[in-house]
Structures are given as C-alpha cells and as structure tokens.
Coordinates of C-alpha atoms in Angstrom, one line a residue:
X1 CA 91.0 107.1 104.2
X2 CA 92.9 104.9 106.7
X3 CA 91.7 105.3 110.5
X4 CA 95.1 103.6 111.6
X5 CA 98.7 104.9 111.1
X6 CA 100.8 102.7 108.4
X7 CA 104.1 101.8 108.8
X8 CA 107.3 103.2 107.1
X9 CA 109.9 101.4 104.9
X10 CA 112.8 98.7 105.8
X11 CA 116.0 98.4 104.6
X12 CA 118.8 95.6 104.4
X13 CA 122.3 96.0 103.2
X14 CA 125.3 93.7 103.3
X15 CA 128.9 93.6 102.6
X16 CA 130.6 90.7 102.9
X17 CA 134.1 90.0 102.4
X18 CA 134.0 86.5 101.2
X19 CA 130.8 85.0 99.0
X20 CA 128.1 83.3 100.8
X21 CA 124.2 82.9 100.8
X22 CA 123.6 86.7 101.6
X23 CA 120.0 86.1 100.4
X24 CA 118.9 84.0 103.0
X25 CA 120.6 86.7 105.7
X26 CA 118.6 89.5 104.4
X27 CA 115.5 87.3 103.9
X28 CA 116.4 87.1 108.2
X29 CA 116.7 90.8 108.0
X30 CA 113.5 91.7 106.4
X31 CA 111.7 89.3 108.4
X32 CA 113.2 91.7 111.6
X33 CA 111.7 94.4 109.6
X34 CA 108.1 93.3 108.5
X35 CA 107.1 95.3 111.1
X36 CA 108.0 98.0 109.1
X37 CA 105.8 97.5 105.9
X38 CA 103.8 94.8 104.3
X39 CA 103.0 96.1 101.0
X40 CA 105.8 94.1 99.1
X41 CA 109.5 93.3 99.7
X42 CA 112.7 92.4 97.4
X43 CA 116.3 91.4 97.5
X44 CA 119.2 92.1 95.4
X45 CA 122.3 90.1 95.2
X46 CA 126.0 91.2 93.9
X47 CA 127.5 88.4 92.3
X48 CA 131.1 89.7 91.1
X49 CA 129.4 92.4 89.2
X50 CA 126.4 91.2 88.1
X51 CA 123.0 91.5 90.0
X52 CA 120.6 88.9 90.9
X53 CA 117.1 90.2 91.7
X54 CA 113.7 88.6 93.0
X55 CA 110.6 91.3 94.3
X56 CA 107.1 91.4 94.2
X57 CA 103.7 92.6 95.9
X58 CA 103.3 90.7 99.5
X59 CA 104.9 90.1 103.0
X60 CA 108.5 88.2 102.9
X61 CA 107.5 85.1 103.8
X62 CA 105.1 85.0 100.9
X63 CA 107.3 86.5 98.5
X64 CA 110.4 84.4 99.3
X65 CA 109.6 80.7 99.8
X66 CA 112.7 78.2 100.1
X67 CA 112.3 77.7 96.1
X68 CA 113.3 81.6 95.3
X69 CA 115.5 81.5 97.4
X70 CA 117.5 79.0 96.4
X71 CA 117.5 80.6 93.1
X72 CA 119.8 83.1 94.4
X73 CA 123.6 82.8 93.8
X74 CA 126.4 83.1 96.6
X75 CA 127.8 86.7 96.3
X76 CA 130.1 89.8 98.5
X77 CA 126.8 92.1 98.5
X78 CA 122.7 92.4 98.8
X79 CA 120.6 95.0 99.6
X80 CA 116.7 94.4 100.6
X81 CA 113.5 96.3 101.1
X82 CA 110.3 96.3 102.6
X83 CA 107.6 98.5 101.5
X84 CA 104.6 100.6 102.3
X85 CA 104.5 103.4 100.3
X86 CA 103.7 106.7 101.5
X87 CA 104.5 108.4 97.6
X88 CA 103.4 106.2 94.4
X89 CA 100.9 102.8 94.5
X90 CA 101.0 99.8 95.5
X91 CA 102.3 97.8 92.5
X92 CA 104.8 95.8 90.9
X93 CA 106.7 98.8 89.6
X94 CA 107.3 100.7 92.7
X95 CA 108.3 96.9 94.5
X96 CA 112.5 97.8 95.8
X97 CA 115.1 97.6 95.8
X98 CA 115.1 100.0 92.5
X99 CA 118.0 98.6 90.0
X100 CA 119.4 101.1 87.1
X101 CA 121.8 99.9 84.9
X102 CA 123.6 103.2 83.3
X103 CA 126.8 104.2 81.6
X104 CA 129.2 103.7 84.4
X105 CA 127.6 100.5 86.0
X106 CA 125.1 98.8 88.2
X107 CA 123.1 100.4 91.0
X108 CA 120.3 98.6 93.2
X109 CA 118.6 101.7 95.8
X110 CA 116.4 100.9 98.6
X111 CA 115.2 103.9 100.8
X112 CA 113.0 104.4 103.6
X113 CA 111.7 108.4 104.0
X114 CA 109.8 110.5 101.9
X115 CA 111.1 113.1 99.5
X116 CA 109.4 116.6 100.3
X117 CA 110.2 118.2 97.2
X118 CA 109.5 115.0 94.9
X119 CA 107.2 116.9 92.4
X120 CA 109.1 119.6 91.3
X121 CA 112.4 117.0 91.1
X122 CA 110.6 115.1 88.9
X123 CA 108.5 118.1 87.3
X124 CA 111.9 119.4 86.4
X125 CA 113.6 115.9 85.7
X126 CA 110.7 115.6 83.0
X127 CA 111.1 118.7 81.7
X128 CA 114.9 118.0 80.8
X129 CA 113.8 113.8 79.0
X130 CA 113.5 112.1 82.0
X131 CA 111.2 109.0 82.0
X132 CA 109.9 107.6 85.2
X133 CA 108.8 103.7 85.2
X134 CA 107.3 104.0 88.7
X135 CA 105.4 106.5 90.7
X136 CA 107.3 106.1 93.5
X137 CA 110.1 109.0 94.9
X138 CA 112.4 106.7 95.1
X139 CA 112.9 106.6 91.4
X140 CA 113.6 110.1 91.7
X141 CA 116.4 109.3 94.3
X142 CA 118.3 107.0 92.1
X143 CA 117.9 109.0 88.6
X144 CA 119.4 111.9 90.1
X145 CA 122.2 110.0 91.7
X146 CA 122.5 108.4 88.3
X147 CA 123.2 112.0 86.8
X148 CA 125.2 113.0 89.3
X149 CA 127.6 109.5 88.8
X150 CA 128.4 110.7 85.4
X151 CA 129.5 113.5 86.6
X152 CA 131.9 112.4 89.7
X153 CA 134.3 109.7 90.4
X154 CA 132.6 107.6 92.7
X155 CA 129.7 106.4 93.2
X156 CA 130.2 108.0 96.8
X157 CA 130.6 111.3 95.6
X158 CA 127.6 110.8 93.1
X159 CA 124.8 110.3 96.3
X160 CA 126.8 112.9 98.0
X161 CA 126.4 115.1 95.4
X162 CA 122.8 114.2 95.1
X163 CA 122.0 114.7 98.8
X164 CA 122.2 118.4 97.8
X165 CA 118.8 118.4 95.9
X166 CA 116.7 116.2 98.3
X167 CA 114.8 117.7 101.0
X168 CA 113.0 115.5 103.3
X169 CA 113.5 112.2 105.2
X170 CA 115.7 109.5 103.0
X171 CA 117.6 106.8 104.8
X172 CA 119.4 104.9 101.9
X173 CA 121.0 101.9 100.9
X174 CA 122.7 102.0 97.4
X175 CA 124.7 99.4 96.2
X176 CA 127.0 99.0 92.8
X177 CA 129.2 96.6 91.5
X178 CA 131.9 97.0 94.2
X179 CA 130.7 99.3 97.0
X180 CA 127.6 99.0 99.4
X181 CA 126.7 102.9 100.2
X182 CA 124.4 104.0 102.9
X183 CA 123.4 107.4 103.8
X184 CA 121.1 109.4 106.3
X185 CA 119.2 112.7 105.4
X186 CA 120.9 115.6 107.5
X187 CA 118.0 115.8 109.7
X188 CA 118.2 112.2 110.5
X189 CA 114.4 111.8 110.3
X190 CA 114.5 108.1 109.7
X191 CA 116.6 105.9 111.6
X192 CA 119.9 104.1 110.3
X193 CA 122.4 101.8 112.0
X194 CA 125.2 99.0 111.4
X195 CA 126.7 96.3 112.5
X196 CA 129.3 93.6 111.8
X197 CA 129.8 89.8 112.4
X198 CA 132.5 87.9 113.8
X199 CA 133.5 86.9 110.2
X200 CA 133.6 90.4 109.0
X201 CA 130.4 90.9 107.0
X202 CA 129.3 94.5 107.4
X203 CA 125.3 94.9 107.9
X204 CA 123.1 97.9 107.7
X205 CA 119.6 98.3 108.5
X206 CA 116.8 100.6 109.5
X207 CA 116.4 99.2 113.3
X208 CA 118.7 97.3 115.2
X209 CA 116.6 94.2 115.9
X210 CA 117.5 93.0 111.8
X211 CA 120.9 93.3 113.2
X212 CA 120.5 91.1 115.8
X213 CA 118.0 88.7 113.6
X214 CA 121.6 87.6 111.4
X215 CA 124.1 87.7 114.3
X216 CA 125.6 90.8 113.9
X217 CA 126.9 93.2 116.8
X218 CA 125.8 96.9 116.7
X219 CA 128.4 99.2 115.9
X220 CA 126.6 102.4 115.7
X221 CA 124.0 104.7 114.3
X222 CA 124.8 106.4 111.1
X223 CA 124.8 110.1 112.2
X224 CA 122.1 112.7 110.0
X225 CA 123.5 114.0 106.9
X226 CA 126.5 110.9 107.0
X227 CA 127.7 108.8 104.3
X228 CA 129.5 105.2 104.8
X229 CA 131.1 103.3 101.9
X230 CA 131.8 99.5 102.4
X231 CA 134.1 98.2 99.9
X232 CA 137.5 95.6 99.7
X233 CA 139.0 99.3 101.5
X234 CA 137.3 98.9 104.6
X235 CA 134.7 101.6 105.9
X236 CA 135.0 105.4 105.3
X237 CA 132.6 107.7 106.5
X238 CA 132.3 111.0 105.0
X239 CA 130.8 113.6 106.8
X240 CA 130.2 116.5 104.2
X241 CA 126.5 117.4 104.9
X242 CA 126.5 116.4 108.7
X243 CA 125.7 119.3 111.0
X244 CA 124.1 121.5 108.5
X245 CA 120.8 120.7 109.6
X246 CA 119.1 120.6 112.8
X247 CA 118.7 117.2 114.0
X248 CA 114.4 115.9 113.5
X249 CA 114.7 112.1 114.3
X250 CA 110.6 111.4 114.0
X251 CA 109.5 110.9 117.6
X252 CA 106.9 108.7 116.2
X253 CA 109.3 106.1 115.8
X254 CA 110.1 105.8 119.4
X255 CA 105.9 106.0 119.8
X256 CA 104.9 103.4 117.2
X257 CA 106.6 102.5 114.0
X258 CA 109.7 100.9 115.4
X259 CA 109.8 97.4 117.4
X260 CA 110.1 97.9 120.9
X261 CA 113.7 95.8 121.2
X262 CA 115.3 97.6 118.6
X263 CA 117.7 100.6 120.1
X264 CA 117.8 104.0 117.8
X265 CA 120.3 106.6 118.2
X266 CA 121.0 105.4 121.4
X267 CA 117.5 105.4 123.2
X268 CA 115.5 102.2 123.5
X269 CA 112.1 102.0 122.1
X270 CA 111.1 100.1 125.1
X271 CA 112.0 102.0 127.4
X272 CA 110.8 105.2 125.5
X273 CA 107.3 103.4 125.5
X274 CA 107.4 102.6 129.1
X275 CA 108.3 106.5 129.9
X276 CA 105.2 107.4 128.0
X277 CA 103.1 105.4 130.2
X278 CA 104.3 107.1 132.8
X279 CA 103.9 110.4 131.5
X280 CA 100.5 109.5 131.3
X281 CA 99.7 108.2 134.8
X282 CA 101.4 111.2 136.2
X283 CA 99.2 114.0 134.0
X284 CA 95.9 111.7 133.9
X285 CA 95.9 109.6 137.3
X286 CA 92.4 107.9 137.9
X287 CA 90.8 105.3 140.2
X288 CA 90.9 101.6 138.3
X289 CA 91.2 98.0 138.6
X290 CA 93.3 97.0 135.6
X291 CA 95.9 98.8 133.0
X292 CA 95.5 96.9 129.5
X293 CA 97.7 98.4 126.1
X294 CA 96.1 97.7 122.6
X295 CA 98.9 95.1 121.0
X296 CA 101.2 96.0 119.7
X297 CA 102.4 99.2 120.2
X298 CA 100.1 100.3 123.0
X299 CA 101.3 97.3 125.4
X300 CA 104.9 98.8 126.7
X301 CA 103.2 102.5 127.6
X302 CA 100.8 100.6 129.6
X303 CA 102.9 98.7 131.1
X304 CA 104.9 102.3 132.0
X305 CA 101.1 103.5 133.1
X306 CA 101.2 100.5 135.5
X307 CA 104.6 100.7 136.9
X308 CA 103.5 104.8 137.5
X309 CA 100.2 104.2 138.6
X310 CA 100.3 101.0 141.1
X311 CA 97.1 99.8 139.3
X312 CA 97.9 95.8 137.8
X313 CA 98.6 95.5 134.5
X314 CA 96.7 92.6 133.1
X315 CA 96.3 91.2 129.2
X316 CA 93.3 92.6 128.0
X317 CA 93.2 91.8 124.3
X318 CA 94.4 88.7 122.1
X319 CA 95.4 89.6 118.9
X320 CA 95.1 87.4 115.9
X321 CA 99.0 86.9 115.0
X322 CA 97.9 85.7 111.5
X323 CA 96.1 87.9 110.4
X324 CA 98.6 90.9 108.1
X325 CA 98.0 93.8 105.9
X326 CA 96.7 90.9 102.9
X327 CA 93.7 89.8 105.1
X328 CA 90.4 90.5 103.6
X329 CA 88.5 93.8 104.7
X330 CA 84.9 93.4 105.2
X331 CA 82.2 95.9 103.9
X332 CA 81.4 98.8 105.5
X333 CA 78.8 97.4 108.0
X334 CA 80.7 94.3 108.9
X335 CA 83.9 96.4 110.2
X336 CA 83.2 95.4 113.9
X337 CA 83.2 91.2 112.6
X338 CA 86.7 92.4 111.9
X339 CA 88.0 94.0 114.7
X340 CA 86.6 91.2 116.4
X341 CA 88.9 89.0 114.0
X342 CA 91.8 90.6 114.6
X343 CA 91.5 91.7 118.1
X344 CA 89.6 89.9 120.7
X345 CA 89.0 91.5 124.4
X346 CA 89.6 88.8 127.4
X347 CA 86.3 88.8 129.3
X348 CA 88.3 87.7 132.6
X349 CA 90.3 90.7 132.8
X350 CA 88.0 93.4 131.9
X351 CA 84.8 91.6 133.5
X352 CA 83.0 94.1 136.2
X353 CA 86.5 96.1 136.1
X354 CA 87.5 100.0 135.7
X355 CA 90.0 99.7 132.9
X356 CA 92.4 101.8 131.7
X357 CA 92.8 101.6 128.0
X358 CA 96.5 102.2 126.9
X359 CA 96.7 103.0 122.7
X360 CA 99.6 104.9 120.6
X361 CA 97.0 107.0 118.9
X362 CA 93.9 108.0 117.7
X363 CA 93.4 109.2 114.3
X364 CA 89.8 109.2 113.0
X365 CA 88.3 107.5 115.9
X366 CA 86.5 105.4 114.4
X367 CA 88.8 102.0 115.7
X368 CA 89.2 103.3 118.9
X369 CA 85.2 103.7 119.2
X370 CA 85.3 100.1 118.3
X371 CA 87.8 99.3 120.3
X372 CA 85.9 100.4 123.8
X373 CA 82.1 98.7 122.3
X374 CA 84.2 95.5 122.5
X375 CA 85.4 96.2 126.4
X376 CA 81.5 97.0 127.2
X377 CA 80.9 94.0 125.6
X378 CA 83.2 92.1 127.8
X379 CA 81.9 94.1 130.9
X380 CA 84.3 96.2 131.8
X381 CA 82.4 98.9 134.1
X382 CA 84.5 102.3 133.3
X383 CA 86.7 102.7 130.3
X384 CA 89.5 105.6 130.7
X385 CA 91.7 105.8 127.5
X386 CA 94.9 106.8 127.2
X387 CA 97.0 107.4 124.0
X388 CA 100.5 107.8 124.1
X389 CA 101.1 110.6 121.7
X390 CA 99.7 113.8 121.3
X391 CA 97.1 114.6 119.2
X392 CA 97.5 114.5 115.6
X393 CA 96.4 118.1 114.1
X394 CA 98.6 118.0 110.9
X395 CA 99.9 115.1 108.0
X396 CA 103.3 114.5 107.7
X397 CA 105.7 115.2 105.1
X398 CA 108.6 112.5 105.8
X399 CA 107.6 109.1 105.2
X400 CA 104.2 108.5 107.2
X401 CA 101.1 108.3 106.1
X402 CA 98.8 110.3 108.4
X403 CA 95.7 111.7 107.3
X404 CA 94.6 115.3 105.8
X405 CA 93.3 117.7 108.1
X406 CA 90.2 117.5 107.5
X407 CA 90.0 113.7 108.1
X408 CA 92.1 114.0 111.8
X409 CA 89.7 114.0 114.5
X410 CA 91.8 115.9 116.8
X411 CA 91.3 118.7 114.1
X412 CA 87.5 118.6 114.2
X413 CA 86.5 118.3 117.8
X414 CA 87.5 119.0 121.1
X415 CA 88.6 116.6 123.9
X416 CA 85.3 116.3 125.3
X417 CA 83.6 115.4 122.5
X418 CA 85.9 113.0 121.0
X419 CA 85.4 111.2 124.6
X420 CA 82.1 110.7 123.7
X421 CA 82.8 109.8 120.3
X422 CA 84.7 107.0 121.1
X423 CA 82.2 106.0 124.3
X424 CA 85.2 106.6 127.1
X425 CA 84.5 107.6 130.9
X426 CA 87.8 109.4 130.5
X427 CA 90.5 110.7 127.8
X428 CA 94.2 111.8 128.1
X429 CA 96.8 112.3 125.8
X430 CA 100.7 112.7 126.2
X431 CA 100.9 116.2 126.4
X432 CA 103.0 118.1 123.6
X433 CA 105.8 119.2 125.6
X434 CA 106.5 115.9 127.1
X435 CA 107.8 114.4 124.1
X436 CA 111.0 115.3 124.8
X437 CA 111.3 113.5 128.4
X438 CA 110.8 110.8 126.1
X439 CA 114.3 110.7 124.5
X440 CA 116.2 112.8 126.5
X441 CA 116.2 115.6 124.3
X442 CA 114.6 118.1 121.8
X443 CA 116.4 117.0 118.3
X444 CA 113.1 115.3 117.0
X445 CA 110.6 115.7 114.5
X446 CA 106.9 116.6 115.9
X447 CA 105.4 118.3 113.6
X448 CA 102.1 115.9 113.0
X449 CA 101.6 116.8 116.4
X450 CA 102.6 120.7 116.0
X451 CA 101.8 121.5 112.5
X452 CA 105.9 122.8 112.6
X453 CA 107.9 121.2 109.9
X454 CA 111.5 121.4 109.5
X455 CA 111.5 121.7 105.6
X456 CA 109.3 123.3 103.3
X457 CA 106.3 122.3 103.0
X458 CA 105.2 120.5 99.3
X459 CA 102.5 122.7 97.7
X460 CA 101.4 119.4 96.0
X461 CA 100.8 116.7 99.0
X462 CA 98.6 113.8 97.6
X463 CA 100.3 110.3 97.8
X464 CA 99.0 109.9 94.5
X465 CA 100.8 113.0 92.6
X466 CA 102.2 110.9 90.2
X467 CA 99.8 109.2 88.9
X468 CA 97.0 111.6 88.3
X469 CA 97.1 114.1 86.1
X470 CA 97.6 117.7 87.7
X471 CA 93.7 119.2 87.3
X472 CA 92.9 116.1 89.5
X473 CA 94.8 116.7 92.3

C-alpha cells in the first residue's frame, strides 16, 4: 500500500474556431497538469469529423516527443488527459481520452473524479450486454452517455441526461464531431475552469495554471452540476442539475493535489497553503531556529508558519526534479537510499538548529519517519512537525487514493505515539474545524478527514473491483 497520497486526473479541452496545431497546445496543457498524474497521458484531435488519437503508459514528455507530435493533423477541436487511476490498472486500456465510435457519431471522454456507484453501473450495464474494454469508471461514463445519445438530440442533452445516474466526483471533457462538452458533478468535487485567447479559441482545464501554460485568459469556473457546450454557436451553459446538491469542492485540493499558482473557484491555492501555515503556528507555537516545508506541497504552509510565527524560513531539503513516478523503487531495505535520492536535507540549514518541519500529510508514517532520520542526520537538534491537514481516519470515495483504515496511522494510534513513531520532539496537525478558514467557507468535501461523505458510500471499495472476480474482493 502507498505511504504517500497520489495525485488525481488532468484534463485538456479546446475549441478553436479556425484549424491549427491544437496538439502541440494541449501537449502545453498537460505539461501544466503533470502535476496531476503520471501514470499515462493522451491527446485527441478533431479534424472536420474524423479523430486523430496518440496515448500510452508514461509522463507527457515521454509519451509525446516532437516525432508524435508532428503526426498530428491541424484541426477546430482536442481533448487531453493525464492519468493516475484511482478505479481500474494501470495499462494501455484504461490510457484517455476514452474514444467510442457509435450510431450517431464520434465521442473522445476524458474525466477526472471517481464514480461512487461504478459497480453496480456496470454490474447492471453487464447485466443488460454491455462489454467493458477497460477497468476503468470512465468507461462506464461514456457508455452510458452513449445510450443516453441515442435517445436525445444532442450530444448535450445525452451527458445531461447521463449526469442523472452518476454519483460521485466527475469533472468531464467530452468532445464529438462538432461540439466540445464539459461538465462538473453537482457537488463540484473536482475542480473545472475555462478560458479563451485573444484569437477566440475556447480552453478548458482542471486548474488554471494549463490555462495560463497556452495563453489563454481565465474566464471562470464551471459551477457544480453545470454543463457548457462549445460549438460554431458560441457558448451555452445549461444549468439543469446545478443547485441540487450541496456544494463538496475536495479541500484536499487546496492542501495538496493542485499547483500552488493555479486559482480554483475563486480561492488561490497559494494563499490557501500560506493560511494553513498559519493555522498551524497559531494552534502549535514552539521555540525554533528555522521553518523548513517538505517540497512540494509542504513549502507554501511553511512559509505561512513563518510569516505567523517570526521564526526564518530557510530551504531545508533539495529535491531531485528528475526523478518522477517511472523512477525505480528499491527493495524493501534500501527505501532510505531512496528517500535520500529523491530528497536530500541541506546540512547548513538544519545543522545544530530547532527545526520546524512543515508536510501536507501523514499517512502511514512510514516517509515521514524517514523524513526526520535524515534531519538528525544532518544535525538538526529538535524536530517539531507539522502537517497541514488533519488527520486522515477514513479513504475517500471521489477520486483519491487514500489508504483503508486499517492501513491510516491516524486510525491506529494516538498523537503521542505517532510522535514517537516518526522520531519528532513535537506533533501538530491543522485542526478539523479550521479547514474552512482555509477557503472562506464550509461548501467542501472533508470527509477523509471526518469519515462524513456526501454520497453513499460504495459497498464494494477496492480500486481493483473490476478486475477481480467478486469472491476475491
């Protein structure tokens, strides 16, 4: 099991009134996104009608060298993905985005979430002749918006129709041979935004920084449970399913997943990250010499902790920036050689110093114990850690991939003794209720944190319930 959090999905989409070299914009746009998952990526291009498609198993800039690239023709329309999947494997067959060709047309689908009630969808989906290719939910997304398009007169009115069965977080991107699509869940539980450029093209994506990556000006957030079309018409938004859910943007996305420049419904991630820190200095003050975050995430709180505190802020770790999710894991008793690898302490900061030790989380402990033997190591005197979320005392549901219960160390121990686990002088975390001082408001998602979900919760909950039989899960 994994003993650090794994990112979400990425999405891309462009419409573009005049043909050009949309690949090599959403290429741009993914790269924005890596961030957001490094399992594999893909592109789609709409080329009056027909579709032009490259994907595979990797990060984008292995996936898409100059050669691919070039292979792609000019065209009005692309959608892109990156993945890490938190329903179905890691394989070829679950690479987006997901293209269906069926009686009406084309579709290409790229989603970022995680369908709640994906089992019995597709339990009942199999039970009627569906066959599934992949193991992934997102499958299940585009077949029933495939049904549904037989059934309505727009491809529009097909996802909104299918909107009605899903439960869970989906933030979408589905494109056919003349419309780009995109479409929030009604709980808004992943974000969603476009923009446009000063020639016109239209260009949606999961954070704003893939905006900014191809020169595009943010227009706004899509709103939860909102559908915009882009087509030769203009934009139309249709609103049928927003307000009948309470709104659960994740707060983890503030804490961790997204990049700290990107802006989502309205509240900067950077400066959400900075009012953590300073949560945490006000609730957990101590005596030190020296703040230092754990890149990536961890360095805005601390730099919050600092501002709070008075105590410098220095750089207390260099992290290897070449290094991805594709770099070789050693065995079992050589995992400190590679935290030392990938994360390096600086001995002139930390030397003969009280440091406090600025993370986003702790989930089995095991990294974070690491993480302090390599301060000792560099002679830092006291370690006082901080993490910048609450404890995590329940898996989630929506699209990220934290651990069973049994496997969370907050579920297993108590403060004191995971202090001691981990080999800390001190140990604070942001307290429950001050999550919301983090975005100005209570319309978000905690429920790793609380164990209180906003939908139902799945009966069947392994990542891998597609591709084991049922007595093995």
């Amino acid at each position: 099991m994994y003993d650090q959090l794994h990112e979400e999905c990425g999405l891309m989409g462009i419409y573009s009134p005049e043909n050009y070299d949309l690949a090599r914009d959403v290429y741009y746009g993914l790269y924005a996104l890596q961030h957001r998952g490094q399992e594999s990526c893909g592109i789609v291009v709409n080329q009056d009608g027909i579709f032009h498609s490259h994907k595979d198993l990797g990060q984008v800039s292995q996936v898409f060298t100059e050669e691919e690239l070039a292979h792609f023709p000019a065209g009005t329309m692309a959608v892109g993905h990156v993945r890490y999947g938190t329903t179905g494997a890691n394989n070829r067959n679950n690479c987006q985005p997901m293209e269906v060709n069926h009686q009406k047309g084309k579709m290409a689908l790229a989603h970022n979430g995680n369908i709640s009630n994906a089992y019995e969808l597709r339990t009942e989906l199999e039970l009627s002749g569906a066959i599934f290719h992949s193991t992934s939910d997102t499958e299940i997304i585009a077949y029933i918006i495939t049904r549904e398009r037989l059934k309505t007169p727009s491809i529009e009115d097909a996802v909104l129709s299918a909107m009605e069965s899903l439960e869970g977080a989906y933030s979408i991107a589905v494109m056919s041979a003349a419309k780009l699509v995109i479409a929030r869940d009604p709980h808004g539980f992943r974000p969603l935004c476009y923009g446009q450029k000063e020639d016109g093209t239209y260009v949606a994506a999961s954070e704003t920084c893939a905006l900014e990556a191809v020169g595009a000006h943010f227009v706004r957030d899509v709103e939860p449970g909102e559908l915009i079309v882009f087509s030769e018409k203009g934009v139309e938004s249709r609103r049928d399913h927003c307000g009948t859910k309470q709104r659960n943007t994740c707060i983890f996305e503030y804490i961790y997943f997204a990049r700290p420049d990107s802006v989502i419904d309205g509240i900067s991630v950077h400066a959400a990250r900075l009012k953590a820190g300073e949560i945490l200095a006000r609730n957990y003050p101590v005596i030190a010499d020296v703040v230092v975050g754990v890149p990536d995430s961890g360095l805005d709180a601390a730099l919050g902790y600092s501002h709070y505190s008075g105590i410098p802020y220095g750089i207390g770790f260099i992290k290897n920036k070449y290094i991805g999710r594709t770099f070789i894991s050693p065995s079992q008793n050589e995992r400190n050689s590679g935290v030392r690898i990938k994360l390096n302490p600086l001995r002139e900061t930390v030397n003969g110093k009280r440091v406090v030790l600025v993370d986003d989380s702790i989930v089995r402990g095991t990294t974070s114990r690491r993480i302090v033997h390599l301060l000792r190591e560099a002679g830092a005197k006291e370690i006082h850690v901080r993490i910048s979320s609450p404890p995590f005392i329940s898996p989630c549901f929506y699209g990220t991939d934290v651990d069973a219960k049994e496997n969370l160390v907050a579920c297993n121990y108590t403060l004191t003794e995971i202090k001691d686990m981990i080999g800390a002088d001190s140990l604070g975390y942001l307290p429950l209720d001050a999550l919301s001082e983090l975005v100005g408001h209570n319309g978000y998602c905690h429920a790793c944190f609380s164990g209180q979900y906003a939908t139902r919760v799945p009966e069947i909950t392994s990542k891998e319930r597609f591709e084991k039989p049922l007595s093995e899960l």
